[in-house]
Short mmCIF file of C-alpha atoms in Angstrom, two decimals:
data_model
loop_
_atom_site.label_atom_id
_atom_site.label_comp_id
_atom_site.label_asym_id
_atom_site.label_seq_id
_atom_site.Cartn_x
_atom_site.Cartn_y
_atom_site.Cartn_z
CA UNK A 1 -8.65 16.73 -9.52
CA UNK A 2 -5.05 15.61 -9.84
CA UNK A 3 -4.57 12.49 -8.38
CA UNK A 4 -1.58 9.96 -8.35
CA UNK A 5 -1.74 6.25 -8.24
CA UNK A 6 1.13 4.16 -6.49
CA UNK A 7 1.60 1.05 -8.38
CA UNK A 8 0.29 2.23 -11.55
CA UNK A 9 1.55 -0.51 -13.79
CA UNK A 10 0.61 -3.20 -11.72
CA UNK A 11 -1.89 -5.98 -11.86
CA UNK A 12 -4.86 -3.74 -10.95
CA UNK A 13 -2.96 -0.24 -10.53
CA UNK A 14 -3.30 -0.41 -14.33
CA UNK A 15 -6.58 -0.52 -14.15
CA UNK A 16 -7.16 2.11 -11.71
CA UNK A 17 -5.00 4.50 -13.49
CA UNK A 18 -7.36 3.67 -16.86
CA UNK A 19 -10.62 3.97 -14.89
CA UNK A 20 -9.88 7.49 -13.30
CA UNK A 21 -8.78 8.94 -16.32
CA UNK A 22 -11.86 7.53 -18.05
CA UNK A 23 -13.75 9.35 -15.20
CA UNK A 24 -11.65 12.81 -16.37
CA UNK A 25 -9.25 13.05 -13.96
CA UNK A 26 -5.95 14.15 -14.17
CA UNK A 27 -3.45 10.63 -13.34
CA UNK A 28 -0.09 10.81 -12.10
CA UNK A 29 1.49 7.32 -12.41
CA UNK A 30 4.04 6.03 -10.12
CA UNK A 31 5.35 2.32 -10.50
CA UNK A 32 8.80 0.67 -10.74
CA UNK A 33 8.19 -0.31 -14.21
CA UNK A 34 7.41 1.56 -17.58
CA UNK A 35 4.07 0.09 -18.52
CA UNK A 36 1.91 -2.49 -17.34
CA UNK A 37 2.46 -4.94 -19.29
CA UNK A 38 5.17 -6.46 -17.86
CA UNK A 39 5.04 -9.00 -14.63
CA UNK A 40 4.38 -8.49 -11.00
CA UNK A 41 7.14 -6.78 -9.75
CA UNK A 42 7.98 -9.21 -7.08
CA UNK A 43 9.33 -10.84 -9.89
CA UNK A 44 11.90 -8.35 -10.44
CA UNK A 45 15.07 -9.54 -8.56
CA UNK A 46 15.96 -5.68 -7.75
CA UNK A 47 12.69 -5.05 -6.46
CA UNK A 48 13.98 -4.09 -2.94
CA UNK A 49 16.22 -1.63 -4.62
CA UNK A 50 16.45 1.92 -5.55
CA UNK A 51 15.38 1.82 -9.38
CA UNK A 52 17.80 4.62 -9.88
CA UNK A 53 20.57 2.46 -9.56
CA UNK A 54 19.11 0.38 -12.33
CA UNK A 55 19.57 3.22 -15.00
CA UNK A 56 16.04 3.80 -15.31
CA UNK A 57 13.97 7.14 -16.10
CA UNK A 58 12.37 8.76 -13.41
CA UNK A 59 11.27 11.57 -15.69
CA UNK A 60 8.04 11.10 -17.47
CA UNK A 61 8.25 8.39 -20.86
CA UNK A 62 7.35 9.93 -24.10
CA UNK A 63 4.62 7.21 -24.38
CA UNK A 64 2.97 8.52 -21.64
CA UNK A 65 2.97 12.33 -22.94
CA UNK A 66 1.29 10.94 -25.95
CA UNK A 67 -1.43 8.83 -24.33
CA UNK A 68 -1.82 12.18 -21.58
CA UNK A 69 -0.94 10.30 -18.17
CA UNK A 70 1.93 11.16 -16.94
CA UNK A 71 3.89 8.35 -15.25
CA UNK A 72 6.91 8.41 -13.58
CA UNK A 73 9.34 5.08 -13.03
CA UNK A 74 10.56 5.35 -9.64
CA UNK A 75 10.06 3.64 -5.95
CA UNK A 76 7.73 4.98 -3.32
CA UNK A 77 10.08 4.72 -0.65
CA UNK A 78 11.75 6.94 -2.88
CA UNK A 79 10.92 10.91 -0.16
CA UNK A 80 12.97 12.81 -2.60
CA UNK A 81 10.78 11.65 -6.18
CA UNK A 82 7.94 11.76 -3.75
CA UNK A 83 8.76 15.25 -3.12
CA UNK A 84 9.21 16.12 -6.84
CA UNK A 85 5.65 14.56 -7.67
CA UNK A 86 3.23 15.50 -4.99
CA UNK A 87 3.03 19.20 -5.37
CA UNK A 88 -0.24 19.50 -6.82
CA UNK A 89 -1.93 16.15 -5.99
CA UNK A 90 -5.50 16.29 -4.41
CA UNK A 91 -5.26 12.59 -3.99
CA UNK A 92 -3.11 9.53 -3.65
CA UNK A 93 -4.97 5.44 -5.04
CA UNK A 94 -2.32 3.84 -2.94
CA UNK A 95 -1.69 0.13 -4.97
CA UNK A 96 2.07 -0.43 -5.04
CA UNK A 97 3.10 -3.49 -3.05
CA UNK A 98 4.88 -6.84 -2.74
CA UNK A 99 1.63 -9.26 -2.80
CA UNK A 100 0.75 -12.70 -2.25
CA UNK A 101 1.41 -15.04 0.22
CA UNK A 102 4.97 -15.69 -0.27
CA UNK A 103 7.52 -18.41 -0.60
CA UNK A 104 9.07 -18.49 2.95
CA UNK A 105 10.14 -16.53 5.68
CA UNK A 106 12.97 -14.90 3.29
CA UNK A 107 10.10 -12.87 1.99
CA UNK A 108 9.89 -11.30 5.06
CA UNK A 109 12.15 -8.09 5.06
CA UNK A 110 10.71 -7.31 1.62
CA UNK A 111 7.02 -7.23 2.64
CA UNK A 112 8.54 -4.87 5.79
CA UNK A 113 10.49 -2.51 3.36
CA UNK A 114 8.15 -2.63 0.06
CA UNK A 115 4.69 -2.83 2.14
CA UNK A 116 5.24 -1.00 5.80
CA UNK A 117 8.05 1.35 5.23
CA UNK A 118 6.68 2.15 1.43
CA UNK A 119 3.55 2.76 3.14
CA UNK A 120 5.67 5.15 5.87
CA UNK A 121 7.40 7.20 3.50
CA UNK A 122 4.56 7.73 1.12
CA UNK A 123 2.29 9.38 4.25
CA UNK A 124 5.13 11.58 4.92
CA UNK A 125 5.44 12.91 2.22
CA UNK A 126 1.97 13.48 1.91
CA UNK A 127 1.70 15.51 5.14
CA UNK A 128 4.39 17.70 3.91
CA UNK A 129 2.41 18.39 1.18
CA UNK A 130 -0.84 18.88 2.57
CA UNK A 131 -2.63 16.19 0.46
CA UNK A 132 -5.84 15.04 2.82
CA UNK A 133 -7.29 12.44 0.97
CA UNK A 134 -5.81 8.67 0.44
CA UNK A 135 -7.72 5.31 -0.86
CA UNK A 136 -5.41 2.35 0.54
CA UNK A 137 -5.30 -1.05 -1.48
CA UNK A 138 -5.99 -3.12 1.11
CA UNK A 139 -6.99 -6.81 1.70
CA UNK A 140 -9.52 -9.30 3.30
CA UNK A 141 -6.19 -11.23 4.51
CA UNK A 142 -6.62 -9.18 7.75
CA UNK A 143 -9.48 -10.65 8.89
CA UNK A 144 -7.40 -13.90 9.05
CA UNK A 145 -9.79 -16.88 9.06
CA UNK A 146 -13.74 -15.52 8.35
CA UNK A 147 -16.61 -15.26 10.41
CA UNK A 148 -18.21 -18.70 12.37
CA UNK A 149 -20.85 -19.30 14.00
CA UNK A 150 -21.18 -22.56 16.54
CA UNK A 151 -24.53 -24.18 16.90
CA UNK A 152 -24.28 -24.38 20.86
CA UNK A 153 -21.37 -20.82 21.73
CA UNK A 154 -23.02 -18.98 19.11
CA UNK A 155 -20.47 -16.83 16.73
CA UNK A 156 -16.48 -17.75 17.20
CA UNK A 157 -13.34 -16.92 15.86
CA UNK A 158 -11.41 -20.08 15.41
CA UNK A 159 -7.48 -19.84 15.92
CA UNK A 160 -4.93 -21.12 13.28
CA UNK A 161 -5.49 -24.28 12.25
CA UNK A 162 -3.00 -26.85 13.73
CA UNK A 163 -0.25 -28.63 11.88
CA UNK A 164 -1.73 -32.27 13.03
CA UNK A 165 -5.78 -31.61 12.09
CA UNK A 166 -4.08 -30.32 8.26
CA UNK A 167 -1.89 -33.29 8.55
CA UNK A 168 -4.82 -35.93 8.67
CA UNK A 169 -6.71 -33.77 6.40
CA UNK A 170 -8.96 -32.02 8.95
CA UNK A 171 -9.28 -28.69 7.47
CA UNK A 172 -12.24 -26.81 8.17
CA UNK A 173 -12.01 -25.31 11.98
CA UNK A 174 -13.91 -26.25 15.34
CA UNK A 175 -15.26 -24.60 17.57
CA UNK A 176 -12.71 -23.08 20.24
CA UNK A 177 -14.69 -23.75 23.05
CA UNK A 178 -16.52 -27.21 22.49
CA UNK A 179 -14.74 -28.17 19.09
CA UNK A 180 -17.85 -28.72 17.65
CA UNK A 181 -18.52 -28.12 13.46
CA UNK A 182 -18.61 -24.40 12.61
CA UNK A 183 -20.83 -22.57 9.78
CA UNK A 184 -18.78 -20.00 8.16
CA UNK A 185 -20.70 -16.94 7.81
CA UNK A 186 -19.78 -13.67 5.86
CA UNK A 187 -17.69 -11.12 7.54
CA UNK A 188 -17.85 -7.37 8.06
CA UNK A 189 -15.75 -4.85 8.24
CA UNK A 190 -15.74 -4.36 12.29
CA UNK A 191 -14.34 -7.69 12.74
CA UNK A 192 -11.59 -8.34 14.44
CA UNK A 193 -7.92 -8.34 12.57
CA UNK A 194 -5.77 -11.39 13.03
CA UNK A 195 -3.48 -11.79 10.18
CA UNK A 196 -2.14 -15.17 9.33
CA UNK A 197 1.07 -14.76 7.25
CA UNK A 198 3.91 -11.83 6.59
CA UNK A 199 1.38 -10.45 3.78
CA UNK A 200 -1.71 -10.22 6.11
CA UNK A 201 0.56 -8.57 8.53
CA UNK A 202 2.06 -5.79 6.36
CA UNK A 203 -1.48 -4.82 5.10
CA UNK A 204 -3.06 -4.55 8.52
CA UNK A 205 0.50 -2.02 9.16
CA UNK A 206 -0.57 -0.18 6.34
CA UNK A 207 -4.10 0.07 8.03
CA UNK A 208 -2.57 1.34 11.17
CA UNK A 209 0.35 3.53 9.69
CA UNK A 210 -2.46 5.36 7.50
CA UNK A 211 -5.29 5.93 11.03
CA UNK A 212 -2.17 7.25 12.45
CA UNK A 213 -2.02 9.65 9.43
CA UNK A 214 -5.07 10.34 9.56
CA UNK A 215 -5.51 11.35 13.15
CA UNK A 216 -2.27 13.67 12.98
CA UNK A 217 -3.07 15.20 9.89
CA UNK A 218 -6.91 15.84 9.72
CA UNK A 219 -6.78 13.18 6.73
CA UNK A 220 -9.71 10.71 5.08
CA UNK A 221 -8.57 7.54 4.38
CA UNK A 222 -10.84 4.90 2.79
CA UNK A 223 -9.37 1.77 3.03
CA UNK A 224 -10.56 -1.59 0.66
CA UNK A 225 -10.34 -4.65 1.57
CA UNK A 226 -9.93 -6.61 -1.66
CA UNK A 227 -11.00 -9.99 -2.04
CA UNK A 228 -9.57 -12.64 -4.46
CA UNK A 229 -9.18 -10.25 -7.26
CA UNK A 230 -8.76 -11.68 -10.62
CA UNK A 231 -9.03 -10.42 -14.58
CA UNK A 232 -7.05 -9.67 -17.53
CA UNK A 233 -3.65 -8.83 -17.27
CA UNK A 234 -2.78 -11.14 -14.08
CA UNK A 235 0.30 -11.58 -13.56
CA UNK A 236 1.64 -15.27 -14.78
CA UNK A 237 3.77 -17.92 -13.87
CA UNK A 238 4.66 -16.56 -10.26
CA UNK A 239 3.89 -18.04 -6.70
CA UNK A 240 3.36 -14.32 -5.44
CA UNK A 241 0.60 -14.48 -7.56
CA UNK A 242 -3.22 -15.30 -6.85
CA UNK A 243 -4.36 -18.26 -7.24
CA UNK A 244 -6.41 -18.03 -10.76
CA UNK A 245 -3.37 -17.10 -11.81
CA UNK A 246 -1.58 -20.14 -10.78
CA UNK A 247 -4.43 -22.14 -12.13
CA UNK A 248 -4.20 -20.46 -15.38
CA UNK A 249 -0.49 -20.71 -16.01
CA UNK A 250 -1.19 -24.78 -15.12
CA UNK A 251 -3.37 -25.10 -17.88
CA UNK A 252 -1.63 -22.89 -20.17
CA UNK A 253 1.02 -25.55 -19.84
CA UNK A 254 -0.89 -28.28 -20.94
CA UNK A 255 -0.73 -29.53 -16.73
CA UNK A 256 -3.77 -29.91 -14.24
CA UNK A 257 -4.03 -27.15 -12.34
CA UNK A 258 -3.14 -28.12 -8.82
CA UNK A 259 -6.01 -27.67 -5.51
CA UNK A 260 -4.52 -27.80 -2.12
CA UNK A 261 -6.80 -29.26 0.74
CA UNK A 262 -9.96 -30.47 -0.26
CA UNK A 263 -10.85 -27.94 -2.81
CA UNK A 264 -13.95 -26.99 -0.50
CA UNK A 265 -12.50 -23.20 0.93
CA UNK A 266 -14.34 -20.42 0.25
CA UNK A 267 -13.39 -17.50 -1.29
CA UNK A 268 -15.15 -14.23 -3.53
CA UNK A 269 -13.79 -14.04 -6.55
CA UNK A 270 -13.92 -10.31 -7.56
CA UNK A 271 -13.01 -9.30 -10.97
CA UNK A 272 -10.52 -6.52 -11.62
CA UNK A 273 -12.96 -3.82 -13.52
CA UNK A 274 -15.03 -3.79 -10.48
CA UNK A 275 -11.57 -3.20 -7.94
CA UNK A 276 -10.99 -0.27 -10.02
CA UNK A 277 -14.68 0.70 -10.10
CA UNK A 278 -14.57 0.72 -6.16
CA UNK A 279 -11.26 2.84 -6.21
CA UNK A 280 -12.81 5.62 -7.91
CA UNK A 281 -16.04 5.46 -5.85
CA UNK A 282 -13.07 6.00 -2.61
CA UNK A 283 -11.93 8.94 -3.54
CA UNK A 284 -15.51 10.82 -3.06
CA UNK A 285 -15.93 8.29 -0.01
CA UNK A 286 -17.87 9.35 3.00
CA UNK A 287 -14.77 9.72 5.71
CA UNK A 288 -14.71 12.20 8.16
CA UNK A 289 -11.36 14.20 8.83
CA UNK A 290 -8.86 12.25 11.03
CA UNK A 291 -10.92 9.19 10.26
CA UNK A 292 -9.49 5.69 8.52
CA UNK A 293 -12.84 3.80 6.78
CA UNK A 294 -13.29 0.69 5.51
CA UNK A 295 -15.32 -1.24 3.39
CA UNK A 296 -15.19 -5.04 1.66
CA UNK A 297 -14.33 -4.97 -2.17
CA UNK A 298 -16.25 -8.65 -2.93
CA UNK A 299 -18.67 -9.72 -5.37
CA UNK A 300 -20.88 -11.04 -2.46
CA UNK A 301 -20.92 -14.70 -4.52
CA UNK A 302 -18.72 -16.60 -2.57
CA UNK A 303 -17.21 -19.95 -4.58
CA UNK A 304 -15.06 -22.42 -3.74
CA UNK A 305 -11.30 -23.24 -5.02
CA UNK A 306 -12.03 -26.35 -6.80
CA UNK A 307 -15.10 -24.80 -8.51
CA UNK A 308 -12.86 -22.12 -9.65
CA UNK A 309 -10.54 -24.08 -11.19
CA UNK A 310 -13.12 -26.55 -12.64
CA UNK A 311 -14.71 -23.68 -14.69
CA UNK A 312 -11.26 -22.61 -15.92
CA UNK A 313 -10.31 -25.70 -17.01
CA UNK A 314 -13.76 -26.34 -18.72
CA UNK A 315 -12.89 -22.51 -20.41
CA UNK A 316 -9.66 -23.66 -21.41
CA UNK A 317 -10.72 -27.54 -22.40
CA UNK A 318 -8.88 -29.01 -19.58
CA UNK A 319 -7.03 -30.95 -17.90
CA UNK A 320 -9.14 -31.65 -15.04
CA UNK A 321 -8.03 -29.84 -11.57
CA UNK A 322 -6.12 -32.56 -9.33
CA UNK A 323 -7.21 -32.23 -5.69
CA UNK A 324 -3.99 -32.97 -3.90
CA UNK A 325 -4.80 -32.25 0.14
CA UNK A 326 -1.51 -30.37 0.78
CA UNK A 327 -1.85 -27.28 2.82
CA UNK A 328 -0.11 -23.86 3.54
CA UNK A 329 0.45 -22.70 7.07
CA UNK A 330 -0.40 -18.79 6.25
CA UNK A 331 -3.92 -20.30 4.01
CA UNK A 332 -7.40 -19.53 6.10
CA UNK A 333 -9.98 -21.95 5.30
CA UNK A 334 -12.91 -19.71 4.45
CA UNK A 335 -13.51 -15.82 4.12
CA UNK A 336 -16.67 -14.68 2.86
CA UNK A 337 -17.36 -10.90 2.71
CA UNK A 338 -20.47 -8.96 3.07
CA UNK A 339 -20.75 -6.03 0.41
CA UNK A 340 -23.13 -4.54 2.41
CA UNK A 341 -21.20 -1.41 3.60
CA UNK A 342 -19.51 -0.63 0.05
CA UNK A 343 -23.00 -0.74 -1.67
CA UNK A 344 -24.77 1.74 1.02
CA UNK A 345 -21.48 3.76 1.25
CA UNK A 346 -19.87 3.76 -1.99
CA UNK A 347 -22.80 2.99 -4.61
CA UNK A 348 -20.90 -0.01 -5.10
CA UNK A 349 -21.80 -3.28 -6.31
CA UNK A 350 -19.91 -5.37 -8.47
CA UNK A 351 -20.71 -5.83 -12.01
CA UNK A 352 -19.07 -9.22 -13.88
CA UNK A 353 -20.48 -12.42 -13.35
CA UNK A 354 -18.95 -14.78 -12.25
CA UNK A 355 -19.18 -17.34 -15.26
CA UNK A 356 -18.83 -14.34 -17.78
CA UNK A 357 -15.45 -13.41 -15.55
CA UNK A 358 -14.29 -16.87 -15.68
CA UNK A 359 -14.22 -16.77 -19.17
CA UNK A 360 -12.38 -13.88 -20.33
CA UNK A 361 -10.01 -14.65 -17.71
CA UNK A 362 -9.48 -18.26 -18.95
CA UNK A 363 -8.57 -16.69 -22.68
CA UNK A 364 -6.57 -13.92 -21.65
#
């Protein structure tokens, strides 16, 4: 099968695009950059730009023809490339996007264009080429806060967290009803939504632009909800970047990485060989036609922040992580997924350790 991959010099595009063709199938990249081993593109001060104008080649490098992918440097919101590419496709990995959590409310109309209209223009063109079958990069972000449960009310979904609690250091959430302590609990996939920040809020779009999609076109969709992915070939030195990335380019600068809040937030930490395992899983997912599915891309070993950074820094021989209780607005305190779903559905069930993960990151 002929499949393209949005975002196929990217982060963990790159290694999409190298575990489907290790699988035998034919790739077709798409990216705004040449190769992957340059930065996040979000980097790229012409990223909400036509890459035309730039003087780039939307033909196929010679690099590629040699190596047998054929990738293409060009934007997805791009309906005439789009047009020139599809023809053929059985299958779009949908990756390319603006990530992170941004630096301020500037961000904004780039998540809308690069994220939601992106997204738009790419499912077009799709229907007017009669491809049925797309797996969507998306994220746990649009859960928004994870799962609780309340010793007296039972399971709750707390609300943002308020400027004052964060202010006095207060960061875990009560209980909406009798602001009791809450247990956080691992979420699935039939949760409700409620996306915190611009980020969170252009993935859920893409969730909803693709069901819509789906429903009009007789298409599959298999959606996955990433977790804290991290590996080699993370972007560096960039604040749209995640944060074992941030922690890494800290201590590759001789400088303590930096925790916000207490250090005691949850996360899964999911390495990048696995993402890519999942994607190729998707694209022989069980969906029915007109259906959008999705499942929880997670290790199922939740970890917290601060022990994250402590085993990098042990990796990397220090300096110790400095705990510094600041917050962000658009940060949830906990998210734990259940893999439950992707392992019955998919066959999938993430491979690298923890610990062994930690420390190829920390050298790479």
């Amino acid at each position: 099968m002929r499949v393209m991959v949005t975002g196929s010099a990217g982060f963990i595009g790159g290694h999409v695009t190298e575990t489907l063709r290790a699988a035998g199938l034919d790739v077709i990249g798409l990216d705004l950059r040449h190769s992957a081993d340059v930065r996040d593109a979000s980097l790229d001060p012409r990223h909400g730009a036509d890459m035309r104008d730039a003087g780039l080649d939307l033909r196929h490098s010679a690099d590629a023809r040699e190596t047998g992918l054929e990738r293409h440097c060009g934007d997805v919101r791009d309906a005439a490339l789009l047009d020139t590419l599809l023809p053929g496709v059985g299958a779009v990995v949908h990756q390319a996007a603006k990530v992170g959590l941004g630096v301020d409310v500037a961000d904004l109309p780039d998540y809308a264009s690069v994220n939601v209209y992106g997204t738009a223009v790419l499912l077009a063109a799709m229907a007017r080429h009669g491809i049925e079958r797309l797996v969507l990069a998306s994220s746990m972000v649009v859960y928004g806060e994870g799962r609780y449960a309340c010793a007296i009310h039972g399971q709750v979904r707390p609300g943002p967290r308020a400027v004052h609690d964060l202010e006095r250091g207060r960061f875990d959430p009560a209980c909406p009803r009798c602001g009791e302590p809450l247990r956080c609990a691992e979420i699935e996939e039939d949760a409700p939504t409620d996306p915190r920040n611009a980020y969170a809020t252009s993935k859920l779009a893409q969730e909803h632009l693709a069901a819509n999609w789906a429903r009009e076109t007789g298409g599959r969709v298999a959606a996955l909800r990433y977790h804290n992915v991290y590996g080699p070939r993370m972007p560096r030195d960039t604040p749209y970047a995640g944060v074992a990335a941030i922690f890494r380019s800290e201590l590759a600068a001789g400088r303590a990485p930096k925790v916000f809040e207490d250090g005691r937030q949850l996360r899964d930490f999911v390495h990048v060989r696995d993402v890519a395992r999942a994607n190729l899983a998707a694209l022989a997912a069980p969906v029915r036609p007109g259906e959008l599915r999705a499942w929880n891309i997670a290790s199922g070993t939740p970890r917290t922040v601060g022990e994250m950074a402590r085993a990098l820094a042990a990796e990397r021989g220090g300096p110790s992580p400095l705990v510094t209780r600041e917050y962000r607005l658009g940060d949830v305190r906990h998210i734990v997924a259940s893999p439950g779903r992707a392992a019955a559905e998919l066959g999938f069930r993430a491979e690298v350790g923890f610990e062994a993960g930690m420390r190829e990151f920390a050298g790479s």
